[in-house]
Amino acid sequence: MMKELSELLRKRDSVKWNGLAHHIRCLAHVINLAVKAFLSNLKVAKLSEEHEWLSRDDPEESDVDEESDGSDEEDIYGDDPNHQDESDEYTNDVSSFDIEDTHDFKTVLLKIRTISKAATVTQKRILSFQSFCQAANLKPLRPIRDHAIRWSATFNMLKRALYLRRAIDMWTQSQPIFEKLQMSSHEWDMVEFLVQFLYPFMVANTKVQATAKPSLSDTWVIYEDLFDMLDNAKAALNGLRVLPEWLKEAQTAIEKMWTKLRKYYDKTDKPFAYVDATLLHPGLKKKFMKKRDTQWIPSKPMSRTLRCASRMNMM
């Protein structure tokens, strides 16, 4: 499409327009890539077919760690991560509940995924789980099942599980076959950490997918908020005197996420549409450019690139 538009502008109006240089990337997709980088580093997310297809829009983006050949990635979604309606054979397969407890994020996510699936596959289990919700004075909601297409499914699954924590604890303790699915308080702390950490990305992701008004002018504001959140998270972790292993794992994943987000942030310095949209926004205009640098108003896109670079030098 960009090639055709470039050719059309050249032939009809003698306008030289570089489509690749002025490519405006979908911010929701960028957020998806950043969160996927975070989850993949925790070894809890498998690259989905749709995600691979979406990545083909950008020839530079494969979303696979260049230092890894992918051989150590295990399929923790099952044989078909997009298949939501497994047969009842799963419900009788006790071996599917035999999860090795390695005290890391992978085990925690696998437990929550298995619980969310097991509690929603038969009417008997659905009714049983609802009874435990009532016993825990919770609204009788079903766990949300994860899928590999969008990271938001993982967030929604974890958020729902956190709400249903008391019911899940009682349910997993109700039968011996669920013994390996029981969650410790330490593991629930890890779930709560993921929900709180990913929440700002969920908010941003929802905001940029709105269609009622133009949102290009919000791009740099959202980048600013996400970078600030990541910087605060890194500062908080660096300030801890004793860092548990699972937080060290999260610390590395946050760095991967920051790098991924920075990669696409830097690409906003070329399309003039970002500057135009910001300057034309009645609530932003020049004051956004002056926000952190009162000495310089940019004559070209992205004063924020320099701010981001200075932030790196201060680390």
Short mmCIF file of C-alpha atoms in Angstrom, two decimals:
data_model
loop_
_atom_site.label_atom_id
_atom_site.label_comp_id
_atom_site.label_asym_id
_atom_site.label_seq_id
_atom_site.Cartn_x
_atom_site.Cartn_y
_atom_site.Cartn_z
CA MET A 1 0.00 0.00 0.00
CA MET A 2 2.81 2.43 0.88
CA LYS A 3 4.58 1.64 -2.40
CA GLU A 4 1.40 2.24 -4.39
CA LEU A 5 0.74 5.53 -2.59
CA SER A 6 4.31 6.68 -3.14
CA GLU A 7 4.05 5.87 -6.85
CA LEU A 8 0.65 7.57 -7.15
CA LEU A 9 1.90 10.78 -5.50
CA ARG A 10 4.98 10.80 -7.72
CA LYS A 11 3.06 10.33 -10.97
CA ARG A 12 0.06 12.53 -10.24
CA ASP A 13 1.50 15.40 -8.18
CA SER A 14 5.29 15.00 -8.59
CA VAL A 15 5.54 14.52 -4.84
CA LYS A 16 8.42 12.44 -3.52
CA TRP A 17 7.10 10.60 -0.47
CA ASN A 18 9.05 7.89 1.33
CA GLY A 19 6.47 5.47 2.68
CA LEU A 20 8.91 3.54 4.88
CA ALA A 21 10.28 6.69 6.49
CA HIS A 22 6.76 7.94 7.27
CA HIS A 23 5.36 4.64 8.43
CA ILE A 24 3.10 5.19 11.48
CA ARG A 25 3.15 2.04 13.56
CA CYS A 26 0.15 0.79 15.45
CA LEU A 27 0.81 1.66 19.10
CA ALA A 28 -1.41 -1.16 20.32
CA HIS A 29 0.83 -3.55 18.37
CA VAL A 30 3.95 -1.94 19.86
CA ILE A 31 2.54 -2.39 23.37
CA ASN A 32 1.75 -5.98 22.50
CA LEU A 33 5.34 -6.57 21.39
CA ALA A 34 6.74 -4.93 24.53
CA VAL A 35 4.59 -7.00 26.89
CA LYS A 36 5.32 -10.14 24.89
CA ALA A 37 9.03 -9.41 25.35
CA PHE A 38 8.44 -9.16 29.10
CA LEU A 39 6.42 -12.37 29.31
CA SER A 40 8.70 -14.27 26.94
CA ASN A 41 11.71 -13.44 29.11
CA LEU A 42 9.79 -14.94 32.03
CA LYS A 43 9.25 -17.99 29.78
CA VAL A 44 5.50 -17.82 30.24
CA ALA A 45 4.41 -16.77 26.76
CA LYS A 46 4.71 -18.63 23.49
CA LEU A 47 4.74 -16.70 20.21
CA SER A 48 1.37 -17.17 18.56
CA GLU A 49 0.76 -17.62 14.83
CA GLU A 50 -1.17 -14.35 14.67
CA HIS A 51 1.62 -12.55 16.47
CA GLU A 52 4.13 -13.91 13.96
CA TRP A 53 1.87 -12.79 11.12
CA LEU A 54 1.48 -9.30 12.60
CA SER A 55 5.24 -9.04 12.97
CA ARG A 56 5.66 -9.49 9.23
CA ASP A 57 4.33 -5.93 8.84
CA ASP A 58 7.74 -4.79 10.03
CA PRO A 59 10.62 -6.60 8.31
CA GLU A 60 12.92 -5.62 11.18
CA GLU A 61 10.68 -7.19 13.81
CA SER A 62 10.61 -10.93 14.41
CA ASP A 63 9.97 -10.65 18.18
CA VAL A 64 12.33 -13.58 18.76
CA ASP A 65 15.38 -13.20 20.91
CA GLU A 66 18.29 -13.00 18.49
CA GLU A 67 20.53 -14.71 21.00
CA SER A 68 18.24 -17.71 21.27
CA ASP A 69 17.40 -20.36 18.71
CA GLY A 70 14.07 -20.97 20.41
CA SER A 71 14.98 -24.57 21.24
CA ASP A 72 14.39 -24.07 24.97
CA GLU A 73 10.86 -22.73 24.52
CA GLU A 74 8.34 -25.17 25.84
CA ASP A 75 4.75 -25.23 24.67
CA ILE A 76 3.02 -24.34 27.91
CA TYR A 77 -0.23 -23.63 26.11
CA GLY A 78 -0.73 -27.23 25.07
CA ASP A 79 -0.75 -28.75 21.59
CA ASP A 80 -3.03 -26.02 20.27
CA PRO A 81 -2.89 -22.73 22.21
CA ASN A 82 -5.81 -21.23 20.29
CA HIS A 83 -8.13 -24.16 20.88
CA GLN A 84 -10.50 -23.31 23.70
CA ASP A 85 -12.86 -26.28 23.74
CA GLU A 86 -10.93 -29.39 24.59
CA SER A 87 -12.81 -32.67 24.84
CA ASP A 88 -13.82 -34.16 28.17
CA GLU A 89 -10.76 -36.42 27.99
CA TYR A 90 -8.82 -33.53 29.49
CA THR A 91 -11.01 -33.48 32.59
CA ASN A 92 -10.10 -37.08 33.40
CA ASP A 93 -6.40 -36.73 32.64
CA VAL A 94 -4.93 -36.39 36.12
CA SER A 95 -1.43 -36.15 34.65
CA SER A 96 -2.33 -32.71 33.28
CA PHE A 97 -2.46 -31.50 36.90
CA ASP A 98 0.99 -32.88 37.74
CA ILE A 99 2.98 -29.64 37.57
CA GLU A 100 6.57 -29.51 38.72
CA ASP A 101 6.99 -26.70 41.20
CA THR A 102 10.08 -24.77 40.16
CA HIS A 103 9.17 -21.64 42.18
CA ASP A 104 9.27 -19.34 39.18
CA PHE A 105 6.83 -17.39 37.01
CA LYS A 106 6.51 -20.24 34.55
CA THR A 107 5.12 -22.57 37.22
CA VAL A 108 2.77 -19.90 38.55
CA LEU A 109 1.34 -19.11 35.12
CA LEU A 110 1.03 -22.78 34.26
CA LYS A 111 -0.89 -23.41 37.49
CA ILE A 112 -3.29 -20.53 36.86
CA ARG A 113 -3.83 -21.59 33.25
CA THR A 114 -4.51 -25.18 34.29
CA ILE A 115 -6.88 -24.12 37.07
CA SER A 116 -8.73 -21.75 34.74
CA LYS A 117 -9.13 -24.52 32.21
CA ALA A 118 -9.98 -27.33 34.63
CA ALA A 119 -12.63 -25.30 36.45
CA THR A 120 -14.53 -24.49 33.24
CA VAL A 121 -14.60 -27.69 31.15
CA THR A 122 -17.61 -29.55 32.59
CA GLN A 123 -20.86 -28.47 34.13
CA LYS A 124 -20.07 -30.45 37.26
CA ARG A 125 -16.81 -28.56 37.84
CA ILE A 126 -18.40 -25.23 36.94
CA LEU A 127 -21.11 -25.72 39.55
CA SER A 128 -18.57 -26.99 42.06
CA PHE A 129 -16.38 -23.94 41.59
CA GLN A 130 -19.37 -21.61 41.88
CA SER A 131 -20.24 -23.19 45.22
CA PHE A 132 -16.76 -22.36 46.50
CA CYS A 133 -17.20 -18.78 45.27
CA GLN A 134 -20.36 -18.49 47.32
CA ALA A 135 -18.60 -20.01 50.33
CA ALA A 136 -15.89 -17.37 49.99
CA ASN A 137 -18.52 -14.58 49.68
CA LEU A 138 -17.42 -13.86 46.12
CA LYS A 139 -19.48 -13.24 43.04
CA PRO A 140 -19.77 -16.68 41.32
CA LEU A 141 -17.59 -15.89 38.32
CA ARG A 142 -15.79 -18.38 36.14
CA PRO A 143 -12.01 -18.21 35.74
CA ILE A 144 -10.94 -16.67 32.45
CA ARG A 145 -9.04 -18.96 30.11
CA ASP A 146 -5.84 -17.77 28.52
CA HIS A 147 -4.88 -17.87 24.86
CA ALA A 148 -1.77 -16.97 22.91
CA ILE A 149 -3.19 -14.39 20.52
CA ARG A 150 -3.09 -11.29 22.70
CA TRP A 151 -1.26 -10.69 25.99
CA SER A 152 -4.39 -9.05 27.39
CA ALA A 153 -5.90 -12.52 27.73
CA THR A 154 -3.09 -13.41 30.14
CA PHE A 155 -3.69 -10.21 32.10
CA ASN A 156 -7.44 -10.82 32.30
CA MET A 157 -6.86 -14.40 33.42
CA LEU A 158 -4.51 -13.30 36.21
CA LYS A 159 -6.76 -10.45 37.33
CA ARG A 160 -9.78 -12.76 37.55
CA ALA A 161 -7.76 -15.42 39.37
CA LEU A 162 -6.60 -12.84 41.91
CA TYR A 163 -10.21 -11.87 42.59
CA LEU A 164 -11.18 -15.54 42.93
CA ARG A 165 -8.16 -16.36 45.10
CA ARG A 166 -10.10 -17.65 48.13
CA ALA A 167 -12.39 -19.76 45.96
CA ILE A 168 -9.43 -21.17 44.00
CA ASP A 169 -7.60 -22.08 47.20
CA MET A 170 -10.62 -23.91 48.55
CA TRP A 171 -11.34 -25.60 45.22
CA THR A 172 -7.78 -26.89 44.75
CA GLN A 173 -7.82 -28.25 48.31
CA SER A 174 -11.15 -30.02 47.82
CA GLN A 175 -9.82 -33.04 45.89
CA PRO A 176 -6.51 -34.93 45.97
CA ILE A 177 -6.13 -34.70 42.17
CA PHE A 178 -5.77 -30.93 42.48
CA GLU A 179 -2.94 -31.11 45.02
CA LYS A 180 -0.24 -30.02 42.54
CA LEU A 181 -2.38 -27.01 41.56
CA GLN A 182 -2.48 -25.52 45.05
CA MET A 183 -1.06 -22.00 45.18
CA SER A 184 1.18 -20.81 48.00
CA SER A 185 1.05 -17.26 49.36
CA HIS A 186 4.40 -16.66 47.66
CA GLU A 187 2.93 -17.67 44.31
CA TRP A 188 -0.08 -15.41 44.83
CA ASP A 189 2.36 -12.57 45.51
CA MET A 190 3.86 -13.23 42.08
CA VAL A 191 0.41 -13.12 40.47
CA GLU A 192 -0.37 -9.84 42.23
CA PHE A 193 2.97 -8.40 41.05
CA LEU A 194 2.18 -9.29 37.43
CA VAL A 195 -1.31 -7.78 37.60
CA GLN A 196 -0.09 -4.52 39.17
CA PHE A 197 2.89 -4.25 36.83
CA LEU A 198 0.91 -4.93 33.64
CA TYR A 199 -2.10 -2.79 34.58
CA PRO A 200 -0.72 0.50 33.09
CA PHE A 201 -0.03 -1.32 29.83
CA MET A 202 -3.57 -2.64 29.82
CA VAL A 203 -4.92 0.88 30.32
CA ALA A 204 -2.74 2.24 27.52
CA ASN A 205 -3.64 -0.63 25.24
CA THR A 206 -7.36 0.01 25.77
CA LYS A 207 -6.95 3.75 25.24
CA VAL A 208 -5.16 3.51 21.89
CA GLN A 209 -7.76 1.11 20.52
CA ALA A 210 -10.55 3.68 20.94
CA THR A 211 -12.17 4.78 17.68
CA ALA A 212 -14.38 7.70 18.75
CA LYS A 213 -11.61 10.31 18.41
CA PRO A 214 -8.13 10.68 16.87
CA SER A 215 -5.44 9.22 19.11
CA LEU A 216 -2.16 9.92 17.29
CA SER A 217 -1.56 12.95 19.52
CA ASP A 218 -1.66 10.62 22.54
CA THR A 219 1.29 8.55 21.29
CA TRP A 220 4.10 10.46 22.96
CA VAL A 221 2.05 10.98 26.12
CA ILE A 222 1.51 7.22 26.39
CA TYR A 223 5.19 6.51 25.70
CA GLU A 224 6.09 9.02 28.41
CA ASP A 225 3.80 7.38 30.94
CA LEU A 226 5.02 3.86 30.14
CA PHE A 227 8.71 4.82 30.29
CA ASP A 228 8.13 6.61 33.60
CA MET A 229 6.37 3.54 34.97
CA LEU A 230 9.22 1.26 33.88
CA ASP A 231 11.83 3.63 35.32
CA ASN A 232 9.97 3.71 38.63
CA ALA A 233 9.72 -0.09 38.67
CA LYS A 234 13.44 -0.45 37.98
CA ALA A 235 14.30 2.10 40.66
CA ALA A 236 12.11 0.30 43.19
CA LEU A 237 13.74 -3.05 42.45
CA ASN A 238 17.23 -1.57 42.53
CA GLY A 239 16.42 -0.04 45.91
CA LEU A 240 15.69 -3.37 47.56
CA ARG A 241 18.50 -4.61 49.79
CA VAL A 242 17.58 -8.25 49.25
CA LEU A 243 16.08 -9.26 45.92
CA PRO A 244 14.31 -12.65 45.73
CA GLU A 245 15.08 -14.80 42.70
CA TRP A 246 11.65 -14.26 41.18
CA LEU A 247 12.12 -10.50 41.35
CA LYS A 248 15.54 -10.85 39.74
CA GLU A 249 13.78 -12.70 36.96
CA ALA A 250 11.26 -9.86 36.69
CA GLN A 251 14.06 -7.30 36.76
CA THR A 252 15.67 -8.84 33.67
CA ALA A 253 12.31 -9.06 31.93
CA ILE A 254 11.64 -5.36 32.60
CA GLU A 255 14.94 -4.46 30.94
CA LYS A 256 13.93 -6.49 27.88
CA MET A 257 10.57 -4.74 27.83
CA TRP A 258 12.20 -1.30 28.13
CA THR A 259 14.54 -2.09 25.22
CA LYS A 260 11.68 -3.27 23.03
CA LEU A 261 9.59 -0.19 23.77
CA ARG A 262 12.60 2.09 23.18
CA LYS A 263 13.18 0.48 19.77
CA TYR A 264 9.79 1.59 18.51
CA TYR A 265 9.86 4.87 20.38
CA ASP A 266 12.93 5.84 18.37
CA LYS A 267 11.05 5.17 15.14
CA THR A 268 8.64 8.04 15.88
CA ASP A 269 11.30 10.66 15.07
CA LYS A 270 10.74 10.30 11.30
CA PRO A 271 7.01 10.65 10.51
CA PHE A 272 6.08 14.34 10.85
CA ALA A 273 2.53 13.27 11.65
CA TYR A 274 3.49 12.76 15.31
CA VAL A 275 4.72 16.34 15.67
CA ASP A 276 1.79 17.76 13.71
CA ALA A 277 -0.76 15.84 15.77
CA THR A 278 0.88 16.98 19.03
CA LEU A 279 1.17 20.64 18.06
CA LEU A 280 -2.39 20.73 16.74
CA HIS A 281 -3.83 19.15 19.88
CA PRO A 282 -5.41 21.98 21.92
CA GLY A 283 -4.34 20.43 25.22
CA LEU A 284 -0.72 19.73 24.25
CA LYS A 285 0.76 22.11 21.65
CA LYS A 286 4.21 23.49 22.48
CA LYS A 287 3.90 23.04 26.21
CA PHE A 288 4.33 19.30 25.77
CA MET A 289 7.65 19.91 24.00
CA LYS A 290 8.71 22.21 26.83
CA LYS A 291 7.62 19.82 29.55
CA ARG A 292 11.07 18.56 30.48
CA ASP A 293 13.34 20.84 28.55
CA THR A 294 12.54 24.53 28.86
CA GLN A 295 15.72 25.49 27.02
CA TRP A 296 14.84 23.96 23.70
CA ILE A 297 11.78 23.76 21.50
CA PRO A 298 12.42 21.24 18.70
CA SER A 299 12.21 22.30 15.08
CA LYS A 300 12.01 18.68 14.08
CA PRO A 301 10.24 15.61 15.49
CA MET A 302 10.87 14.03 18.85
CA SER A 303 12.45 16.11 21.55
CA ARG A 304 11.52 13.08 23.60
CA THR A 305 14.16 10.97 21.88
CA LEU A 306 16.81 13.17 23.50
CA ARG A 307 15.03 13.00 26.83
CA CYS A 308 14.94 9.24 26.57
CA ALA A 309 18.64 9.16 25.71
CA SER A 310 19.51 11.39 28.65
CA ARG A 311 17.47 9.13 30.89
CA MET A 312 19.61 6.18 29.75
CA ASN A 313 22.83 8.07 30.52
CA MET A 314 21.61 8.79 34.05
CA MET A 315 21.16 5.08 34.87
#
